[in-house]
Amino acid sequence: MIGLDLGSTRAKLVRVVDGEVEFRSEVISPRWRELLDMVEAGESIATTGYFRHQVDGAEAITELTAARWGIRRLVPDAEVIVDIGGQDTKVQDLRTNRFVLNDKCSAGTGAFLEMVANYFDLGVEDLAAVASEAREPAKINSTCAVFAMSEMVSQLGGGASQADVVAGMHHSFAHRIAELVPEAERIVLVGGGARNGGLVSELSSILEVDLHVPDHPAFVNALGAMEYMTSSSPKV
Amino acid sequence: MVPPELVFGCGHTPHDLNNHVPTSECVPRAKLCAWTATWRDMLLRGELRVDRLVVVAGGDCHNALVDGQRVAHSGIPTHYFFYPFDGNEGEMRDHLVSLEAFLGGITDQAALDGVADIKDLCIQLDMARCRRQVLGSRVFNHLIQLCDLGGDPERFGASVKRALEDRPSDVPDIRIGLVGVPPIYPDFHEVCESFGMQVVFDELPWEFARMGGRTLTTMARNYAGYTFARDLEYRFDALERELGRRRVDGIVHYTQYACHHVLEDDMLRERLDLPMLTVQGDLPRICPEQERLRLEAFAELLRGGGP
Ligand code: SF4
């Protein structure tokens, strides 16, 4: 059985055999069709993410439903899911079934971190290590991604180090996300953004709670789509 | 809303400017809410022509007061129509009388009665969707036109009758109440239907159908109960009754960028004990992908797609 999360920036595949994850794979989204080459004849597929409706014969569900099912398997007592994706951040309160999406501004999404990484000619995955060298994180006040970038450049112009500025950007990014998160004890972080340790610790200190990041957080939705398909609950 | 029966009764043809907004390509220059700014600029640029303008300036919308004055400034004779906050019928009657005077007085009682008859039919149509006898999108497309009846009551009435007689082959089974101002996306109801949700209640269009009358006195009584213009408790009580009667599974609260009704979202959530999705629109366009995602996820939730 295959779960595919065809997200806006990256596409992920998980294969589950006898209830255990046997294999994971990931490509950039424009190449998502390459993942289909890994599907064996007769294997059933569940999809989620932006391109979910493009796979013939697959059962497609939204990322929000997929995240709920994935987290049910991995963190059964979770209260809130924060999914930091490439183009948006989705927050779901499992206690009230409320969800909010930050999709009007890139300041709280993976795209923002990518802008920062590109500026320094770094990979997004390098940002956390750079930020950990910070001595005095720069203050970035703007809530708009574009203005935050220009604030960042002025800080550099004023003599701040790369590490201080990257740490400041993490802080401002985490603030944007924290505004969406309801108070809870058991908050789980998923999606590509959850792989950024700098962001996780910033968010955790703003929310004053230990955040739970499951192993392979970027694959939770792919797993969830598959879990949903195999469940016996009413189908969408 | 401006009482359309009074406009027809005074021998004029009403033309609801809002109905041009969802499909308009006009990009307003200075704007808060795109609804009022779009009709304002369409009038100022001559893309729409009217002889006189009546603006609902007190009660349901604050932005319209300023945008209406911008239009009045350009030389179009303008009347400001108000709803009383406390539902005072005498005051409501005074506002109706002053609107009647602006329009030159009632000269055609038959036309006024004709609108009342059509509104009675529309109330039947509104309830038929709760029995799954008509698609919510078709009901909405009629009720939303009740502000001007497309300028042609006879044709409009015939269209309502056809909608009452036809039976759709398939009606979605999830029942949704749409609360707030009407969506600025022209395909919103169809998008809901594509995800298996039938809109069985449209708050403002419901008001358009149930308010009316054949004399100034009955009109004053009915229009004074316009919930959108009254205090929130009054409105929430009415909403609770209507949503319960129609047995909705969930609520979509549509909000418009820069509209003061946005601030009601938390209060609605506290008051109405039903799953609720909030959607916010800005400029008129086909329902954007991200709003579709929200609606699809909400449909999955209501269908039991949650573990
Ligand atoms: S959406 Fe709000 S501000 Fe805009 S016209 Fe309607 S009531 Fe007025």
Coordinates of C-alpha atoms and ligand atoms in Angstrom, one line a residue:
Chain A
M1 CA 0.0 0.0 0.0
I2 CA 1.3 3.4 -0.9
G3 CA 0.6 6.8 0.6
L4 CA 1.6 9.8 -1.5
D5 CA 1.8 13.4 -0.2
L6 CA 2.0 15.5 -3.3
G7 CA 2.8 18.9 -1.6
S8 CA 3.4 22.3 -3.1
T9 CA 7.2 22.1 -2.8
R10 CA 8.1 18.4 -2.1
A11 CA 6.4 15.1 -2.9
K12 CA 6.7 12.2 -0.4
L13 CA 5.9 8.5 -0.7
V14 CA 5.6 5.9 2.0
R15 CA 5.0 2.2 1.5
V16 CA 3.4 0.2 4.2
V17 CA 3.6 -3.6 4.3
D18 CA 1.9 -5.6 7.1
G19 CA 1.3 -2.4 9.0
E20 CA 4.9 -1.4 9.1
V21 CA 6.5 1.4 7.0
E22 CA 8.9 -0.4 4.7
F23 CA 10.1 2.5 2.5
R24 CA 10.1 6.3 2.2
S25 CA 11.1 8.5 -0.7
E26 CA 11.0 12.2 -1.4
V27 CA 11.5 14.4 -4.5
I28 CA 10.9 18.0 -5.4
S29 CA 7.3 18.5 -6.4
P30 CA 7.8 19.2 -10.1
R31 CA 9.2 15.7 -10.3
W32 CA 6.4 14.0 -8.3
R33 CA 5.5 11.6 -11.2
E34 CA 8.8 9.9 -10.6
L35 CA 7.4 8.5 -7.4
L36 CA 4.8 6.7 -9.3
D37 CA 7.5 4.5 -10.9
M38 CA 8.0 3.0 -7.5
V39 CA 4.4 1.8 -7.3
E40 CA 4.1 -1.9 -8.0
A41 CA 1.3 -3.3 -10.2
G42 CA -2.0 -3.7 -8.3
E43 CA -0.8 -1.7 -5.3
S44 CA -3.5 0.6 -3.9
I45 CA -2.6 4.3 -3.6
A46 CA -3.9 7.1 -1.3
T47 CA -3.0 10.7 -2.1
T48 CA -3.0 14.0 -0.3
G49 CA -1.5 17.4 -1.0
Y50 CA -1.9 20.0 -3.7
F51 CA -1.7 17.5 -6.6
R52 CA -3.8 14.8 -4.9
H53 CA -6.5 14.7 -7.6
Q54 CA -4.0 14.0 -10.3
V55 CA -3.3 10.3 -9.7
D56 CA -5.8 8.1 -11.5
G57 CA -7.5 5.5 -9.4
A58 CA -6.1 6.8 -6.1
E59 CA -8.2 7.8 -3.1
A60 CA -7.6 11.5 -2.4
I61 CA -8.1 13.4 0.8
T62 CA -7.0 16.8 2.0
E63 CA -3.8 17.4 3.9
L64 CA -5.9 18.3 7.0
T65 CA -7.6 14.9 7.2
A66 CA -4.4 13.1 6.3
A67 CA -2.6 14.8 9.1
R68 CA -5.2 13.8 11.6
W69 CA -5.0 10.1 10.6
G70 CA -1.2 10.1 10.5
I71 CA -1.0 11.6 14.0
R72 CA -3.6 9.3 15.3
R73 CA -1.2 6.5 14.5
L74 CA 2.0 8.2 15.7
V75 CA 0.8 10.4 18.7
P76 CA -2.6 9.1 19.7
D77 CA -3.0 11.6 22.6
A78 CA -2.1 14.7 20.5
E79 CA -4.4 17.8 21.1
V80 CA -3.1 20.1 18.4
I81 CA -1.4 19.5 15.1
V82 CA 0.8 22.3 13.5
D83 CA 1.7 21.4 9.9
I84 CA 4.3 23.7 8.5
G85 CA 4.3 23.2 4.7
G86 CA 5.9 24.9 1.8
Q87 CA 3.1 27.3 0.9
D88 CA 1.0 27.4 4.1
T89 CA 0.8 26.5 7.7
K90 CA -2.2 24.6 9.0
V91 CA -3.2 24.3 12.6
Q92 CA -5.8 21.9 13.8
D93 CA -7.3 21.7 17.3
L94 CA -8.3 18.0 17.6
R95 CA -10.3 18.8 20.7
T96 CA -12.7 21.1 19.0
N97 CA -12.2 20.1 15.3
R98 CA -11.3 23.7 14.5
F99 CA -8.6 24.4 11.9
V100 CA -7.0 27.5 10.6
L101 CA -4.7 28.0 7.6
N102 CA -2.2 30.7 7.2
D103 CA -2.2 31.1 3.5
K104 CA -2.6 34.8 2.9
C105 CA 1.0 35.7 3.7
S106 CA 4.2 33.7 3.3
A107 CA 5.7 34.9 6.6
G108 CA 4.5 31.8 8.5
T109 CA 5.3 29.2 5.8
G110 CA 8.2 27.2 4.5
A111 CA 8.5 29.6 1.6
F112 CA 9.7 32.3 4.0
L113 CA 12.5 30.1 5.4
E114 CA 13.5 29.3 1.8
M115 CA 13.8 33.0 1.0
V116 CA 16.1 33.4 4.0
A117 CA 18.2 30.3 3.0
N118 CA 18.5 31.5 -0.6
Y119 CA 19.7 34.9 0.4
F120 CA 22.6 33.4 2.2
D121 CA 23.1 30.7 -0.4
L122 CA 22.4 28.0 2.2
G123 CA 20.1 25.0 2.2
V124 CA 17.0 25.3 4.5
E125 CA 18.3 22.4 6.5
D126 CA 21.5 24.4 7.3
L127 CA 19.6 27.3 8.9
A128 CA 19.2 25.7 12.3
A129 CA 23.0 25.1 12.6
V130 CA 23.8 28.6 11.6
A131 CA 21.3 30.1 14.0
S132 CA 22.8 28.1 16.9
E133 CA 26.0 30.1 16.6
A134 CA 24.1 33.3 17.3
R135 CA 25.3 35.5 20.1
E136 CA 22.6 38.1 20.1
P137 CA 19.7 37.3 17.8
A138 CA 18.7 40.3 15.7
K139 CA 15.3 41.9 16.3
I140 CA 13.0 41.5 13.3
N141 CA 9.7 43.2 13.9
S142 CA 7.9 43.0 10.6
T143 CA 5.1 40.5 10.3
C144 CA 5.3 40.7 6.5
A145 CA 7.8 38.4 4.7
V146 CA 9.0 41.0 2.2
F147 CA 9.5 43.7 4.9
A148 CA 11.2 41.2 7.2
M149 CA 13.7 40.4 4.4
S150 CA 14.5 44.1 4.1
E151 CA 14.8 44.5 7.9
M152 CA 17.2 41.5 7.8
V153 CA 19.3 43.3 5.1
S154 CA 19.4 46.5 7.2
Q155 CA 20.5 44.5 10.3
L156 CA 23.4 43.0 8.2
G157 CA 24.2 46.5 7.0
G158 CA 24.3 47.6 10.6
G159 CA 26.9 45.0 11.5
A160 CA 24.9 42.0 12.7
S161 CA 26.3 38.6 12.0
Q162 CA 24.7 36.1 9.7
A163 CA 24.0 33.8 12.6
D164 CA 22.3 36.6 14.6
V165 CA 20.2 37.5 11.7
V166 CA 19.2 33.9 10.9
A167 CA 18.3 33.4 14.6
G168 CA 16.2 36.6 14.5
M169 CA 14.4 35.3 11.5
H170 CA 13.6 32.0 13.2
H171 CA 12.2 33.9 16.1
S172 CA 10.0 36.1 13.9
F173 CA 8.9 33.1 11.9
A174 CA 8.0 31.2 15.0
H175 CA 6.0 34.1 16.3
R176 CA 3.8 34.2 13.2
I177 CA 3.0 30.5 13.7
A178 CA 2.5 30.8 17.5
E179 CA -0.3 33.3 16.9
L180 CA -2.3 30.5 15.2
V181 CA -1.8 27.9 17.9
P182 CA -4.3 27.4 20.7
E183 CA -3.2 26.7 24.2
A184 CA -2.6 23.0 24.7
E185 CA -0.3 20.5 26.5
R186 CA 0.2 18.1 23.6
I187 CA 1.2 20.0 20.5
V188 CA 2.6 18.0 17.5
L189 CA 4.7 19.6 14.7
V190 CA 4.6 18.0 11.3
G191 CA 5.6 18.9 7.7
G192 CA 8.9 20.0 6.3
G193 CA 9.2 22.9 8.7
A194 CA 9.3 20.5 11.6
R195 CA 12.7 19.3 10.4
N196 CA 14.2 22.7 11.3
G197 CA 15.4 22.3 14.9
G198 CA 16.0 26.1 15.3
L199 CA 12.4 26.8 14.5
V200 CA 11.1 24.0 16.8
S201 CA 13.0 25.3 19.8
E202 CA 11.9 28.9 19.1
L203 CA 8.3 27.9 18.8
S204 CA 8.6 25.7 21.9
S205 CA 9.9 28.6 24.0
I206 CA 7.3 31.1 22.7
L207 CA 4.5 28.6 23.4
E208 CA 6.1 27.5 26.7
V209 CA 5.5 23.9 26.0
D210 CA 7.5 20.9 24.8
L211 CA 6.6 20.3 21.2
H212 CA 6.4 16.8 20.0
V213 CA 8.0 16.1 16.6
P214 CA 7.4 12.6 15.4
D215 CA 10.2 10.7 13.4
H216 CA 10.0 11.7 9.8
P217 CA 7.6 14.6 10.3
A218 CA 7.5 15.4 6.6
F219 CA 6.0 11.9 5.9
V220 CA 3.1 12.1 8.4
N221 CA 0.5 13.2 5.8
A222 CA 1.5 10.5 3.3
L223 CA 1.2 7.9 6.1
G224 CA -2.1 9.5 7.2
A225 CA -3.6 9.3 3.7
M226 CA -2.8 5.6 3.6
E227 CA -4.2 5.1 7.2
Y228 CA -7.4 6.8 6.1
M229 CA -7.7 4.5 3.1
T230 CA -7.3 1.4 5.2
S231 CA -9.6 2.5 8.0
S232 CA -13.2 1.3 8.2
S233 CA -14.7 4.7 9.0
P234 CA -17.2 6.3 6.5
K235 CA -15.5 7.4 3.4
V236 CA -15.4 10.8 1.9
Chain B
M1 CA -31.4 45.9 1.6
V2 CA -33.6 48.5 0.0
P3 CA -37.2 47.4 0.0
P4 CA -37.8 46.5 -3.6
E5 CA -41.6 46.4 -3.3
L6 CA -41.5 50.1 -2.5
V7 CA -39.3 50.9 -5.5
F8 CA -41.6 49.0 -7.8
G9 CA -44.7 50.5 -6.1
C10 CA -43.4 54.0 -6.8
G11 CA -43.2 53.2 -10.4
H12 CA -39.4 52.7 -10.6
T13 CA -37.2 49.7 -11.5
P14 CA -34.7 48.8 -8.8
H15 CA -31.3 47.7 -9.7
D16 CA -29.2 46.1 -7.0
L17 CA -25.6 47.2 -7.6
N18 CA -24.2 44.4 -5.4
N19 CA -25.4 41.8 -7.9
H20 CA -22.8 43.2 -10.4
V21 CA -19.9 42.8 -8.1
P22 CA -19.1 39.0 -8.0
T23 CA -18.6 38.9 -11.8
S24 CA -17.1 42.3 -12.1
E25 CA -13.6 42.9 -13.5
C26 CA -13.4 46.4 -12.0
V27 CA -10.4 46.8 -9.7
P28 CA -11.4 49.5 -7.2
R29 CA -8.9 52.2 -6.5
A30 CA -9.2 53.0 -2.8
K31 CA -11.0 50.3 -1.0
L32 CA -11.9 48.7 2.3
C33 CA -14.6 46.2 1.5
A34 CA -14.6 45.2 -2.2
W35 CA -18.4 45.0 -2.4
T36 CA -19.1 48.7 -1.8
A37 CA -15.8 49.9 -3.5
T38 CA -16.6 48.0 -6.6
W39 CA -20.1 49.3 -7.2
R40 CA -18.8 52.8 -6.2
D41 CA -16.1 52.7 -8.9
M42 CA -18.3 51.1 -11.5
L43 CA -20.7 54.1 -11.0
L44 CA -18.0 56.7 -11.0
R45 CA -16.4 55.2 -14.1
G46 CA -19.7 55.1 -15.9
E47 CA -19.6 51.2 -16.2
L48 CA -23.0 51.2 -14.5
R49 CA -25.7 53.9 -15.0
V50 CA -28.5 54.8 -12.5
D51 CA -30.8 57.7 -12.3
R52 CA -30.9 57.8 -8.5
L53 CA -29.0 56.0 -5.8
V54 CA -30.5 54.6 -2.6
V55 CA -27.8 53.6 0.0
V56 CA -28.4 51.5 3.0
A57 CA -26.4 53.8 5.2
G58 CA -27.4 52.6 8.7
G59 CA -28.0 49.2 10.0
D60 CA -26.2 46.5 8.1
C61 CA -23.2 48.2 6.5
H62 CA -21.0 51.1 7.6
N63 CA -18.7 51.2 4.5
A64 CA -21.6 51.9 2.2
L65 CA -22.3 55.2 3.9
V66 CA -18.9 56.6 2.8
D67 CA -18.8 55.0 -0.6
G68 CA -22.4 56.2 -1.2
Q69 CA -21.3 59.7 -0.4
R70 CA -18.4 59.5 -2.9
V71 CA -21.0 58.7 -5.5
A72 CA -23.4 61.4 -4.4
H73 CA -20.5 63.8 -4.8
S74 CA -20.4 63.0 -8.5
G75 CA -23.9 64.4 -8.9
I76 CA -26.2 61.4 -8.8
P77 CA -29.2 62.1 -6.6
T78 CA -28.7 60.0 -3.5
H79 CA -31.0 58.9 -0.6
Y80 CA -29.7 57.4 2.6
F81 CA -31.9 54.7 4.0
F82 CA -31.6 53.6 7.7
Y83 CA -32.7 50.7 9.8
P84 CA -33.3 51.2 13.5
F85 CA -31.0 49.3 15.8
D86 CA -33.7 48.7 18.4
G87 CA -36.4 47.5 16.0
N88 CA -38.6 50.5 16.6
E89 CA -41.5 50.1 14.1
G90 CA -42.5 53.8 14.2
E91 CA -39.0 54.8 13.3
M92 CA -38.8 52.1 10.6
R93 CA -42.0 53.5 9.1
D94 CA -40.6 57.0 9.1
H95 CA -37.6 55.8 7.1
L96 CA -39.9 54.0 4.6
V97 CA -42.0 57.2 4.3
S98 CA -39.0 59.3 3.6
L99 CA -37.8 56.7 1.0
E100 CA -41.2 56.8 -0.6
A101 CA -41.0 60.6 -0.8
F102 CA -37.6 60.4 -2.5
L103 CA -39.1 58.0 -5.1
G104 CA -42.2 60.2 -5.7
G105 CA -44.9 58.3 -3.8
I106 CA -46.6 55.0 -4.3
T107 CA -48.4 54.9 -7.7
D108 CA -48.7 51.2 -8.5
Q109 CA -50.1 49.1 -5.7
A110 CA -50.4 46.1 -8.0
A111 CA -46.7 46.1 -8.6
L112 CA -46.1 46.2 -4.9
D113 CA -48.5 43.3 -4.3
G114 CA -46.8 41.4 -7.2
V115 CA -43.5 41.5 -5.3
A116 CA -45.1 40.3 -2.1
D117 CA -46.5 37.3 -4.0
I118 CA -43.1 36.4 -5.4
K119 CA -41.6 36.6 -2.0
D120 CA -44.2 34.1 -0.8
L121 CA -43.1 31.8 -3.5
C122 CA -39.4 32.3 -2.6
I123 CA -40.1 31.3 1.0
Q124 CA -41.5 28.0 -0.4
L125 CA -38.4 27.6 -2.5
D126 CA -36.1 28.3 0.5
M127 CA -37.8 25.5 2.5
A128 CA -37.8 23.1 -0.5
R129 CA -34.1 22.9 -0.3
C130 CA -34.3 21.6 3.2
R131 CA -36.4 18.7 1.8
R132 CA -33.7 18.2 -0.8
Q133 CA -36.2 19.1 -3.6
V134 CA -33.9 21.8 -5.1
L135 CA -30.2 22.5 -5.1
G136 CA -29.0 25.1 -2.7
S137 CA -27.2 26.9 -5.4
R138 CA -30.4 27.4 -7.4
V139 CA -32.2 28.7 -4.4
F140 CA -29.4 31.1 -3.5
N141 CA -29.3 32.4 -7.1
H142 CA -32.9 33.3 -6.8
L143 CA -33.0 34.7 -3.3
I144 CA -30.0 36.9 -3.8
Q145 CA -31.9 38.6 -6.6
L146 CA -34.8 39.5 -4.4
C147 CA -33.3 43.0 -3.9
D148 CA -34.3 43.9 -7.5
L149 CA -36.0 40.8 -9.0
G150 CA -33.7 41.1 -12.0
G151 CA -35.6 44.3 -12.8
D152 CA -38.5 42.2 -14.2
P153 CA -40.8 40.7 -11.6
E154 CA -42.8 38.7 -14.2
R155 CA -39.8 36.9 -15.6
F156 CA -38.3 36.4 -12.2
G157 CA -41.5 35.0 -10.8
A158 CA -41.7 32.5 -13.7
S159 CA -38.1 31.4 -13.0
V160 CA -39.0 30.8 -9.3
K161 CA -41.9 28.7 -10.3
R162 CA -39.7 26.6 -12.6
A163 CA -37.2 26.1 -9.8
L164 CA -40.1 24.9 -7.5
E165 CA -41.3 22.4 -10.1
D166 CA -38.1 20.9 -11.3
R167 CA -36.6 18.1 -9.4
P168 CA -32.8 17.7 -9.3
S169 CA -31.4 14.2 -9.9
D170 CA -29.0 14.4 -7.1
V171 CA -28.8 16.6 -4.0
P172 CA -25.7 16.5 -1.6
D173 CA -26.4 15.0 1.8
I174 CA -24.3 17.2 4.1
R175 CA -26.4 20.2 5.3
I176 CA -24.7 23.5 5.6
G177 CA -25.8 26.9 7.0
L178 CA -24.1 29.8 5.4
V179 CA -23.9 32.7 7.9
G180 CA -22.6 36.2 7.4
V181 CA -22.6 38.4 4.3
P182 CA -23.0 36.6 0.9
P183 CA -19.7 35.3 -0.6
I184 CA -18.1 37.5 -3.2
Y185 CA -17.2 34.3 -5.1
P186 CA -19.9 33.7 -7.7
D187 CA -19.4 29.9 -7.7
F188 CA -19.3 29.4 -3.9
H189 CA -22.5 27.3 -3.6
E190 CA -21.6 25.1 -6.6
V191 CA -18.1 24.5 -5.0
C192 CA -19.8 23.4 -1.7
E193 CA -22.0 21.1 -3.7
S194 CA -19.0 19.6 -5.5
F195 CA -17.8 18.5 -2.1
G196 CA -21.1 17.0 -1.1
M197 CA -22.5 19.9 0.9
Q198 CA -25.9 21.4 0.3
V199 CA -26.4 24.9 1.5
V200 CA -29.8 24.8 3.3
F201 CA -29.6 28.2 4.8
D202 CA -28.3 31.5 3.5
E203 CA -28.5 34.1 6.2
L204 CA -28.9 37.4 4.2
P205 CA -30.9 36.0 1.3
W206 CA -33.3 34.5 3.8
E207 CA -33.9 38.0 5.2
F208 CA -34.5 39.2 1.7
A209 CA -37.3 36.7 1.3
R210 CA -39.0 37.0 4.6
M211 CA -39.1 40.8 4.9
G212 CA -41.7 42.6 2.9
G213 CA -45.3 43.7 3.0
R214 CA -48.2 45.2 1.0
T215 CA -48.6 48.4 3.0
L216 CA -46.2 50.8 4.7
T217 CA -47.4 49.5 8.1
T218 CA -46.8 45.8 7.4
M219 CA -43.5 46.7 5.7
A220 CA -42.5 48.7 8.8
R221 CA -43.3 45.7 11.1
N222 CA -41.3 43.2 8.9
Y223 CA -38.3 45.4 8.1
A224 CA -37.9 46.5 11.7
G225 CA -37.1 42.8 12.4
Y226 CA -34.1 42.8 10.0
T227 CA -31.7 40.8 12.1
F228 CA -28.5 42.1 10.5
A229 CA -29.4 45.6 11.6
R230 CA -30.3 44.6 15.2
D231 CA -28.2 43.8 18.3
L232 CA -26.2 40.6 18.1
E233 CA -28.3 38.8 20.7
Y234 CA -31.4 39.3 18.6
R235 CA -29.6 38.1 15.5
F236 CA -28.0 35.1 17.2
D237 CA -31.4 34.0 18.6
A238 CA -32.9 34.1 15.1
L239 CA -29.9 32.2 13.7
E240 CA -30.1 29.5 16.3
R241 CA -33.8 29.0 15.6
E242 CA -33.3 28.9 11.8
L243 CA -30.3 26.6 11.9
G244 CA -32.0 24.2 14.2
R245 CA -35.2 24.1 12.2
R246 CA -33.2 23.3 9.1
R247 CA -31.1 20.6 10.9
V248 CA -27.7 21.8 9.6
D249 CA -24.6 19.6 10.1
G250 CA -22.2 22.5 10.1
I251 CA -21.9 26.3 9.6
V252 CA -19.7 28.2 7.1
H253 CA -19.2 31.7 8.3
Y254 CA -18.3 33.8 5.3
T255 CA -16.5 37.0 6.1
Q256 CA -15.4 39.8 3.8
Y257 CA -12.0 41.5 4.2
A258 CA -12.3 44.9 5.9
C259 CA -16.0 44.3 6.9
H260 CA -16.9 44.9 10.5
H261 CA -18.9 41.7 10.6
V262 CA -15.5 39.8 10.7
L263 CA -15.4 40.7 14.4
E264 CA -18.5 38.6 15.0
D265 CA -16.7 35.3 14.2
D266 CA -15.6 34.5 17.8
M267 CA -19.0 35.4 19.2
L268 CA -20.7 33.2 16.7
R269 CA -18.4 30.3 17.6
E270 CA -19.2 30.8 21.2
R271 CA -22.9 30.9 20.7
L272 CA -23.6 28.4 18.0
D273 CA -22.9 24.9 19.1
L274 CA -22.1 23.4 15.7
P275 CA -18.9 22.7 13.7
M276 CA -17.9 26.0 12.0
L277 CA -15.6 26.9 9.2
T278 CA -14.7 30.6 8.6
V279 CA -13.8 31.7 5.1
Q280 CA -12.7 35.1 4.2
G281 CA -12.9 36.7 0.7
D282 CA -11.6 39.9 -0.7
L283 CA -11.8 40.7 -4.4
P284 CA -14.5 39.1 -6.6
R285 CA -13.2 36.1 -8.5
I286 CA -13.8 32.4 -8.9
C287 CA -13.5 30.6 -5.5
P288 CA -9.7 30.3 -5.0
E289 CA -7.9 27.1 -4.5
Q290 CA -7.2 27.7 -0.8
E291 CA -10.8 28.3 0.0
R292 CA -11.7 25.1 -1.9
L293 CA -9.2 23.3 0.3
R294 CA -10.9 24.6 3.4
L295 CA -14.3 23.6 2.2
E296 CA -13.2 20.1 1.1
A297 CA -11.5 19.6 4.5
F298 CA -14.6 20.7 6.3
A299 CA -16.7 18.3 4.2
E300 CA -14.4 15.5 5.1
L301 CA -14.7 16.5 8.8
L302 CA -18.4 16.5 8.7
R303 CA -18.6 13.2 7.0
G304 CA -16.7 11.6 9.8
G305 CA -13.3 11.8 8.2
G306 CA -11.7 12.4 11.5
P307 CA -10.2 9.6 13.5
Ligands
SF4_1 S1 -19.3 42.9 3.3 FE1 -19.6 44.2 5.1 S2 -18.6 46.2 4.6 FE2 -18.9 45.0 2.7 S3 -20.9 45.7 1.9 FE3 -21.3 43.9 3.1 S4 -21.7 44.7 5.2 FE4 -20.8 46.3 4.1

